[in-house]
């Protein structure tokens, strides 16, 4: 799977675009099939009559943009009453050739904090593979953004900005990589970090954060080729239940080693507190399924999402029967077949590069 569609809904609201000037037909957001550039413009003009009913997306052309992100952002503030807006989505912020990032977007949101008194949900990185691969997106420290929006409820980031340095001697800077240590934020309830490769450093930063109201946490782990080097020890405060006392949903998604994480979770104290668990988009195989069936703690969950897996039909049906009998709702859709290379079976998560 690749990320081939832009968001059509965010924070329970339909997404409308306030696009930069100069977007051509090819660059229109994926997911709004059939809309021309003029129809997109007419749509946001209509949405501006009731801006609170929409999640607004800002984005620029991914190659040779006619308008840069900052002018587009400022034009948005002039054209739309942003005060009632509750959800904001940021897509491409510059040409992919210039390694676009989210530092500028973050700082614009901080600088113009007064323009968004009701903002509760932010998505940084709504980008498809046709615009930029996930691993090419640069990021930044999210703590200043959260500090400026103490009532923010949801933060979603896509990309980490770290994987491009893996095979080089160049050191990443504070302005290009995702930083997740948040000294304290009393409003955040949902945090989602989508990546093709999540660093252990980022996991340790996250676990050192003080987020007393966090209920929903998703981490897309990815593959080592694109930066994934997290190990269970990096998430010890989370797995032990010490971090995030309000957590009820945990996602360890898009992992190249899902079975290993199932084994870790089977004895993790946090499991007893969870209501739902998401291990989807990964590489669940026979060993992981066996642990899920044999570990009582998994049977106490309300729901487990396992879609995109590598189970045989027999194991899939048996796992569904066992979990369902325990009252667990389970998603076992998207059965995958391994790739074959030089006589070896290869198991890939949904999103890597």
Coordinates of N, CA, C and O in Angstrom, one line a residue, residues 98-249:
X98 N 13.0 20.8 -2.8 CA 13.6 21.6 -1.8 C 13.4 20.9 -0.4 O 13.6 21.6 0.6
X99 N 13.1 19.6 -0.4 CA 12.8 18.9 0.9 C 11.9 19.7 1.8 O 12.3 20.2 2.8
X100 N 10.6 19.7 1.5 CA 9.6 20.5 2.2 C 9.5 20.0 3.7 O 9.7 18.8 4.0
X101 N 9.2 20.9 4.5 CA 9.1 20.6 5.9 C 8.0 21.4 6.6 O 7.3 22.1 5.9
X102 N 7.9 21.3 7.9 CA 6.7 21.9 8.6 C 7.2 22.9 9.7 O 6.3 23.3 10.5
X103 N 8.4 23.3 9.6 CA 8.9 24.3 10.6 C 8.1 25.7 10.3 O 7.6 26.3 11.2
X104 N 8.1 26.0 9.0 CA 7.4 27.3 8.6 C 5.9 27.3 9.0 O 5.4 28.2 9.6
X105 N 5.3 26.2 8.7 CA 3.9 26.0 9.0 C 3.6 26.1 10.5 O 2.7 26.8 11.0
X106 N 4.5 25.4 11.3 CA 4.4 25.5 12.7 C 4.5 26.9 13.2 O 3.7 27.4 14.0
X107 N 5.5 27.6 12.7 CA 5.8 29.0 13.2 C 4.7 30.0 12.8 O 4.4 30.9 13.6
X108 N 4.1 29.8 11.6 CA 3.0 30.6 11.2 C 1.8 30.4 12.1 O 1.1 31.3 12.5
X109 N 1.5 29.2 12.5 CA 0.4 28.9 13.4 C 0.7 29.5 14.7 O -0.3 30.0 15.4
X110 N 1.9 29.4 15.2 CA 2.2 30.0 16.5 C 2.1 31.6 16.4 O 1.5 32.2 17.3
X111 N 2.6 32.1 15.4 CA 2.6 33.6 15.2 C 1.2 34.1 15.1 O 0.9 35.3 15.6
X112 N 0.3 33.4 14.5 CA -1.1 33.8 14.2 C -2.1 33.1 15.1 O -3.2 32.8 14.7
X113 N -1.6 32.8 16.3 CA -2.4 32.0 17.3 C -3.8 32.7 17.5 O -4.8 32.0 17.6
X114 N -3.9 34.0 17.5 CA -5.1 34.6 17.8 C -6.1 34.5 16.7 O -7.3 34.7 16.9
X115 N -5.7 34.0 15.5 CA -6.6 33.8 14.4 C -7.3 32.5 14.5 O -8.3 32.2 13.8
X116 N -6.9 31.6 15.5 CA -7.5 30.3 15.6 C -7.9 30.0 17.0 O -7.4 29.0 17.6
X117 N -8.8 30.8 17.6 CA -9.1 30.6 19.0 C -9.8 29.2 19.3 O -9.8 28.8 20.5
X118 N -10.4 28.7 18.3 CA -11.2 27.4 18.5 C -10.5 26.2 17.9 O -11.2 25.1 17.8
X119 N -9.3 26.3 17.4 CA -8.6 25.2 16.8 C -8.4 24.1 17.8 O -7.8 24.3 18.8
X120 N -8.8 22.9 17.4 CA -8.7 21.7 18.3 C -7.9 20.6 17.7 O -7.5 19.7 18.4
X121 N -7.8 20.5 16.3 CA -7.2 19.4 15.7 C -6.3 19.9 14.5 O -6.7 20.7 13.7
X122 N -5.1 19.3 14.5 CA -4.1 19.7 13.5 C -3.5 18.5 12.8 O -3.1 17.5 13.6
X123 N -3.4 18.4 11.5 CA -2.8 17.4 10.8 C -1.6 18.0 10.0 O -1.9 18.8 9.1
X124 N -0.4 17.6 10.3 CA 0.8 18.1 9.6 C 1.3 17.0 8.7 O 1.9 16.0 9.1
X125 N 1.1 17.1 7.3 CA 1.7 16.2 6.4 C 0.7 15.4 5.6 O 1.0 14.2 5.3
X126 N -0.4 16.0 5.2 CA -1.3 15.3 4.4 C -0.8 15.3 2.9 O -1.2 16.1 2.1
X127 N 0.1 14.3 2.7 CA 0.8 14.3 1.4 C 0.7 12.9 0.8 O 0.9 11.9 1.5
X128 N 0.5 12.8 -0.5 CA 0.4 11.5 -1.1 C 1.8 11.2 -1.7 O 2.6 12.0 -1.9
X129 N 2.0 9.9 -2.1 CA 3.3 9.5 -2.7 C 3.6 10.2 -4.0 O 4.7 10.3 -4.4
X130 N 2.5 10.7 -4.7 CA 2.7 11.4 -6.0 C 3.3 12.8 -5.7 O 3.9 13.4 -6.6
X131 N 3.1 13.3 -4.5 CA 3.7 14.6 -4.1 C 5.0 14.4 -3.5 O 6.0 15.2 -3.8
X132 N 5.1 13.5 -2.6 CA 6.4 13.2 -1.9 C 6.3 11.9 -1.1 O 5.2 11.7 -0.5
X133 N 7.3 11.2 -1.1 CA 7.3 10.0 -0.2 C 7.4 10.4 1.3 O 7.9 11.5 1.6
X134 N 6.8 9.6 2.1 CA 6.7 9.9 3.6 C 8.1 10.2 4.1 O 8.3 11.2 4.9
X135 N 9.1 9.4 3.7 CA 10.5 9.6 4.3 C 11.2 10.8 3.8 O 12.2 11.2 4.4
X136 N 10.6 11.5 2.8 CA 11.3 12.7 2.3 C 10.8 14.0 3.1 O 11.3 15.1 2.9
X137 N 9.8 13.8 3.9 CA 9.2 15.0 4.6 C 10.0 15.4 5.8 O 10.2 14.5 6.7
X138 N 10.4 16.6 5.9 CA 11.1 17.1 7.1 C 10.0 17.6 8.1 O 8.9 18.0 7.7
X139 N 10.4 17.5 9.4 CA 9.5 17.9 10.4 C 10.2 18.8 11.4 O 11.3 19.4 11.1
X140 N 9.7 19.0 12.6 CA 10.3 19.9 13.5 C 9.8 19.5 14.9 O 9.1 18.5 15.1
X141 N 10.1 20.3 15.9 CA 9.7 20.1 17.3 C 8.3 20.5 17.4 O 7.9 21.7 17.1
X142 N 7.4 19.6 17.9 CA 6.0 19.9 18.0 C 5.7 20.6 19.3 O 4.6 21.1 19.5
X143 N 6.6 20.6 20.3 CA 6.3 21.1 21.6 C 5.9 22.6 21.6 O 4.9 23.0 22.3
X144 N 6.6 23.5 20.8 CA 6.2 24.9 20.8 C 4.7 25.1 20.2 O 4.0 26.0 20.7
X145 N 4.4 24.2 19.3 CA 3.0 24.3 18.7 C 2.0 23.9 19.8 O 1.0 24.6 19.9
X146 N 2.3 22.9 20.5 CA 1.3 22.5 21.5 C 1.3 23.5 22.6 O 0.2 23.7 23.2
X147 N 2.4 24.1 22.9 CA 2.4 25.1 24.0 C 1.5 26.3 23.6 O 0.9 26.9 24.5
X148 N 1.5 26.6 22.3 CA 0.7 27.8 21.9 C -0.8 27.4 21.8 O -1.6 28.3 21.7
X149 N -1.1 26.2 21.7 CA -2.5 25.7 21.6 C -2.8 24.8 22.8 O -2.9 23.6 22.6
X150 N -3.0 25.3 24.0 CA -3.2 24.5 25.1 C -4.4 23.7 25.1 O -4.6 22.7 25.9
X151 N -5.4 24.1 24.3 CA -6.7 23.3 24.2 C -6.7 22.4 23.0 O -7.8 21.8 22.7
X152 N -5.6 22.2 22.3 CA -5.6 21.3 21.2 C -5.9 19.9 21.7 O -5.4 19.4 22.7
X153 N -6.8 19.2 20.9 CA -7.3 17.9 21.3 C -6.6 16.8 20.5 O -6.3 15.7 21.0
X154 N -6.2 17.1 19.2 CA -5.7 16.1 18.3 C -4.5 16.6 17.5 O -4.6 17.7 17.0
X155 N -3.4 15.9 17.5 CA -2.3 16.2 16.6 C -1.9 15.0 15.8 O -1.6 13.9 16.4
X156 N -1.8 15.1 14.5 CA -1.3 14.0 13.6 C -0.2 14.5 12.8 O -0.2 15.6 12.3
X157 N 0.9 13.8 12.8 CA 2.1 14.1 12.0 C 2.4 13.0 11.0 O 2.2 11.8 11.4
X158 N 2.8 13.3 9.8 CA 3.2 12.3 8.9 C 4.6 12.6 8.4 O 4.9 13.7 8.0
X159 N 5.5 11.6 8.6 CA 6.9 11.8 8.3 C 7.7 12.1 9.5 O 7.1 12.7 10.5
X160 N 9.0 11.8 9.5 CA 9.8 12.2 10.7 C 11.0 13.1 10.3 O 11.6 13.7 11.2
X161 N 11.4 13.1 9.0 CA 12.5 13.9 8.6 C 13.8 13.3 9.0 O 14.9 14.0 8.9
X162 N 13.9 12.1 9.5 CA 15.1 11.5 10.0 C 15.8 10.5 9.1 O 17.0 10.4 9.1
X163 N 15.0 9.8 8.3 CA 15.5 8.7 7.6 C 16.5 9.0 6.5 O 17.4 8.3 6.1
X164 N 16.4 10.3 5.9 CA 17.3 10.6 4.9 C 18.8 10.8 5.4 O 19.7 10.8 4.6
X165 N 19.0 10.9 6.7 CA 20.3 11.0 7.2 C 20.9 9.6 7.6 O 22.1 9.6 8.0
X166 N 20.1 8.6 7.5 CA 20.6 7.3 7.9 C 21.8 6.8 7.2 O 22.7 6.2 7.8
X167 N 21.9 7.0 5.9 CA 23.0 6.5 5.1 C 24.1 7.6 4.8 O 24.9 7.4 3.9
X168 N 24.1 8.7 5.6 CA 25.0 9.7 5.3 C 25.7 10.2 6.6 O 25.3 9.9 7.7
X169 N 26.7 11.0 6.4 CA 27.4 11.5 7.6 C 26.8 12.8 8.1 O 27.2 13.4 9.1
X170 N 25.8 13.3 7.3 CA 25.2 14.6 7.7 C 24.3 14.5 8.9 O 23.6 13.5 9.0
X171 N 24.4 15.4 9.8 CA 23.6 15.4 11.0 C 22.3 16.1 10.8 O 22.3 17.2 10.3
X172 N 21.2 15.5 11.2 CA 19.9 16.2 11.1 C 19.9 17.4 12.1 O 20.6 17.4 13.1
X173 N 19.1 18.4 11.7 CA 19.0 19.6 12.5 C 17.7 19.7 13.2 O 16.8 18.9 12.9
X174 N 17.6 20.6 14.2 CA 16.3 20.7 14.9 C 15.2 21.1 14.0 O 14.0 20.9 14.3
X175 N 15.5 21.7 12.9 CA 14.5 22.3 12.0 C 14.0 21.2 11.0 O 13.2 21.5 10.2
X176 N 14.6 20.0 11.0 CA 14.3 19.1 9.9 C 13.8 17.7 10.5 O 13.2 16.9 9.7
X177 N 13.9 17.5 11.7 CA 13.5 16.2 12.3 C 12.4 16.4 13.3 O 12.3 17.4 14.0
X178 N 11.5 15.4 13.4 CA 10.4 15.4 14.4 C 11.0 15.3 15.8 O 11.8 14.4 16.1
X179 N 10.5 16.2 16.7 CA 10.8 16.1 18.1 C 9.5 15.9 18.8 O 8.6 16.7 18.6
X180 N 9.5 15.0 19.8 CA 8.2 14.6 20.4 C 8.2 14.8 21.9 O 7.2 14.5 22.5
X181 N 9.2 15.4 22.5 CA 9.1 15.7 23.9 C 8.3 16.9 24.2 O 8.6 18.0 23.8
X182 N 7.2 16.7 25.0 CA 6.3 17.8 25.4 C 6.3 17.9 26.9 O 5.8 16.9 27.6
X183 N 6.9 18.9 27.5 CA 7.0 19.0 28.9 C 5.6 18.8 29.6 O 5.6 18.0 30.6
X184 N 4.6 19.4 29.1 CA 3.2 19.1 29.7 C 2.2 19.8 28.7 O 2.4 20.9 28.2
X185 N 1.1 19.0 28.5 CA 0.0 19.5 27.7 C -1.2 18.9 28.3 O -1.4 17.6 28.3
X186 N -2.2 19.6 28.8 CA -3.3 19.1 29.5 C -4.5 18.9 28.6 O -5.5 18.4 29.1
X187 N -4.4 19.3 27.3 CA -5.6 19.1 26.5 C -5.5 17.9 25.5 O -6.5 17.4 25.1
X188 N -4.3 17.5 25.1 CA -4.1 16.6 24.0 C -4.7 15.2 24.4 O -4.3 14.6 25.4
X189 N -5.6 14.7 23.6 CA -6.2 13.4 23.8 C -5.8 12.4 22.7 O -5.9 11.2 23.0
X190 N -5.5 12.9 21.5 CA -5.2 12.0 20.4 C -3.8 12.4 19.8 O -3.7 13.6 19.4
X191 N -2.9 11.5 19.7 CA -1.6 11.7 19.1 C -1.3 10.6 18.1 O -1.3 9.4 18.5
X192 N -1.1 10.9 16.9 CA -0.8 9.9 15.8 C 0.5 10.4 15.1 O 0.6 11.5 14.6
X193 N 1.5 9.5 15.1 CA 2.7 9.7 14.4 C 2.9 8.7 13.3 O 3.1 7.5 13.5
X194 N 2.6 9.1 12.0 CA 2.7 8.2 10.9 C 4.1 8.4 10.3 O 4.6 9.5 10.0
X195 N 4.8 7.2 10.0 CA 6.1 7.3 9.5 C 6.4 6.0 8.7 O 5.8 5.0 8.9
X196 N 7.5 6.1 7.9 CA 8.0 4.9 7.2 C 9.1 4.3 8.0 O 9.6 3.2 7.7
X197 N 9.5 4.9 9.1 CA 10.6 4.4 9.9 C 10.7 5.3 11.2 O 11.2 6.4 11.1
X198 N 10.3 4.8 12.3 CA 10.3 5.6 13.6 C 11.6 5.3 14.4 O 11.9 4.1 14.6
X199 N 12.2 6.3 14.8 CA 13.4 6.2 15.6 C 13.1 5.9 17.1 O 12.2 6.4 17.6
X200 N 14.1 5.2 17.7 CA 14.0 4.9 19.1 C 14.1 6.2 19.9 O 13.4 6.4 20.9
X201 N 14.9 7.2 19.4 CA 15.0 8.4 20.1 C 13.6 9.1 20.2 O 13.3 9.7 21.2
X202 N 12.9 9.1 19.1 CA 11.6 9.7 19.1 C 10.6 9.0 20.1 O 9.8 9.7 20.8
X203 N 10.7 7.7 20.2 CA 9.9 7.0 21.2 C 10.3 7.4 22.6 O 9.4 7.6 23.4
X204 N 11.6 7.5 22.8 CA 12.0 7.9 24.2 C 11.5 9.3 24.5 O 11.1 9.6 25.6
X205 N 11.6 10.2 23.5 CA 11.1 11.6 23.7 C 9.6 11.6 24.1 O 9.2 12.3 25.0
X206 N 8.9 10.8 23.3 CA 7.4 10.8 23.5 C 7.1 10.3 24.9 O 6.3 10.8 25.6
X207 N 7.8 9.2 25.3 CA 7.5 8.6 26.6 C 8.0 9.5 27.8 O 7.5 9.3 28.9
X208 N 8.8 10.5 27.5 CA 9.2 11.4 28.6 C 8.2 12.6 28.6 O 8.4 13.5 29.5
X209 N 7.2 12.6 27.8 CA 6.3 13.7 27.7 C 5.2 13.6 28.8 O 4.9 12.5 29.3
X210 N 4.7 14.7 29.2 CA 3.6 14.7 30.3 C 2.3 15.1 29.6 O 2.0 16.2 29.3
X211 N 1.5 14.0 29.3 CA 0.3 14.2 28.6 C -0.8 13.5 29.4 O -1.2 12.3 29.0
X212 N -1.3 14.1 30.4 CA -2.2 13.4 31.4 C -3.5 13.0 30.8 O -4.2 12.1 31.3
X213 N -4.0 13.6 29.7 CA -5.3 13.3 29.1 C -5.2 12.5 27.9 O -6.3 12.2 27.3
X214 N -4.0 12.0 27.5 CA -3.9 11.3 26.3 C -4.6 10.0 26.4 O -4.4 9.1 27.3
X215 N -5.6 9.7 25.4 CA -6.4 8.5 25.4 C -6.0 7.6 24.2 O -6.2 6.4 24.3
X216 N -5.6 8.2 23.1 CA -5.4 7.5 21.8 C -4.0 7.8 21.3 O -3.7 9.0 21.0
X217 N -3.2 6.8 21.2 CA -1.8 6.9 20.7 C -1.6 5.9 19.6 O -1.8 4.7 19.8
X218 N -1.1 6.4 18.4 CA -0.8 5.6 17.3 C 0.7 5.9 16.9 O 1.0 7.1 16.6
X219 N 1.5 4.9 16.8 CA 2.8 5.0 16.2 C 3.0 4.1 15.0 O 2.8 2.9 15.1
X220 N 3.3 4.6 13.9 CA 3.6 3.9 12.7 C 5.1 3.6 12.7 O 6.0 4.5 12.6
X221 N 5.5 2.3 12.9 CA 6.9 2.0 13.2 C 7.7 1.9 11.9 O 8.9 2.3 11.9
X222 N 7.2 1.3 10.9 CA 7.9 1.3 9.6 C 9.0 0.2 9.5 O 8.9 -0.9 10.0
X223 N 10.0 0.5 8.7 CA 11.1 -0.4 8.3 C 12.5 0.2 8.6 O 12.6 1.4 8.6
X224 N 13.5 -0.6 8.9 CA 14.8 -0.1 9.2 C 15.4 0.6 8.1 O 16.3 1.5 8.3
X225 N 15.1 0.3 6.8 CA 15.7 0.9 5.7 C 15.4 2.4 5.7 O 16.2 3.2 5.2
X226 N 14.3 2.8 6.3 CA 13.9 4.2 6.4 C 13.9 4.8 7.8 O 13.1 5.7 8.1
X227 N 14.8 4.2 8.6 CA 15.0 4.8 9.9 C 14.5 4.1 11.1 O 14.8 4.5 12.3
X228 N 13.7 3.1 11.0 CA 13.1 2.4 12.1 C 14.2 1.7 12.9 O 14.8 0.8 12.4
X229 N 14.4 2.1 14.1 CA 15.3 1.4 15.0 C 14.8 1.3 16.4 O 15.6 1.0 17.4
X230 N 13.5 1.5 16.6 CA 12.9 1.5 18.0 C 12.9 0.0 18.5 O 12.6 -0.9 17.7
X231 N 13.1 -0.1 19.7 CA 13.0 -1.4 20.4 C 12.1 -1.2 21.6 O 11.9 -0.1 22.1
X232 N 11.6 -2.3 22.2 CA 10.7 -2.2 23.4 C 11.2 -1.3 24.5 O 10.5 -0.6 25.2
X233 N 12.6 -1.4 24.7 CA 13.1 -0.6 25.8 C 12.9 0.9 25.6 O 12.8 1.7 26.6
X234 N 12.8 1.3 24.3 CA 12.5 2.8 24.1 C 11.1 3.2 24.5 O 10.8 4.3 24.7
X235 N 10.2 2.2 24.6 CA 8.8 2.5 25.0 C 8.5 1.9 26.4 O 7.3 1.7 26.7
X236 N 9.5 1.7 27.2 CA 9.3 1.1 28.5 C 8.2 1.9 29.4 O 7.3 1.2 30.0
X237 N 8.3 3.2 29.5 CA 7.3 3.9 30.3 C 5.9 3.7 29.8 O 4.9 3.7 30.6
X238 N 5.7 3.6 28.5 CA 4.4 3.3 27.9 C 4.0 1.9 28.2 O 2.9 1.7 28.7
X239 N 4.8 0.9 27.9 CA 4.4 -0.5 28.1 C 4.2 -0.8 29.5 O 3.4 -1.7 29.8
X240 N 4.9 -0.2 30.4 CA 4.7 -0.5 31.8 C 3.5 0.2 32.4 O 3.0 -0.2 33.5
X241 N 2.9 1.1 31.7 CA 1.7 1.8 32.2 C 2.0 3.0 33.0 O 1.1 3.7 33.4
X242 N 3.3 3.4 33.1 CA 3.6 4.6 33.9 C 3.3 5.9 33.1 O 2.8 6.8 33.7
X243 N 3.6 5.9 31.8 CA 3.3 7.1 31.0 C 1.8 7.0 30.6 O 1.2 6.0 30.4
X244 N 1.2 8.2 30.4 CA -0.1 8.4 29.9 C -1.2 7.6 30.6 O -1.7 6.6 30.1
X245 N -1.5 8.0 31.8 CA -2.4 7.2 32.6 C -3.8 7.1 32.1 O -4.6 6.2 32.4
X246 N -4.2 8.0 31.1 CA -5.5 7.9 30.5 C -5.6 7.1 29.3 O -6.7 7.1 28.7
X247 N -4.5 6.5 28.9 CA -4.5 5.8 27.6 C -5.5 4.7 27.5 O -5.5 3.8 28.4
X248 N -6.3 4.6 26.5 CA -7.2 3.5 26.3 C -7.1 2.9 24.9 O -7.6 1.8 24.7
X249 N -6.4 3.5 24.0 CA -6.2 3.0 22.7 C -4.7 3.1 22.3 O -4.2 4.2 22.4

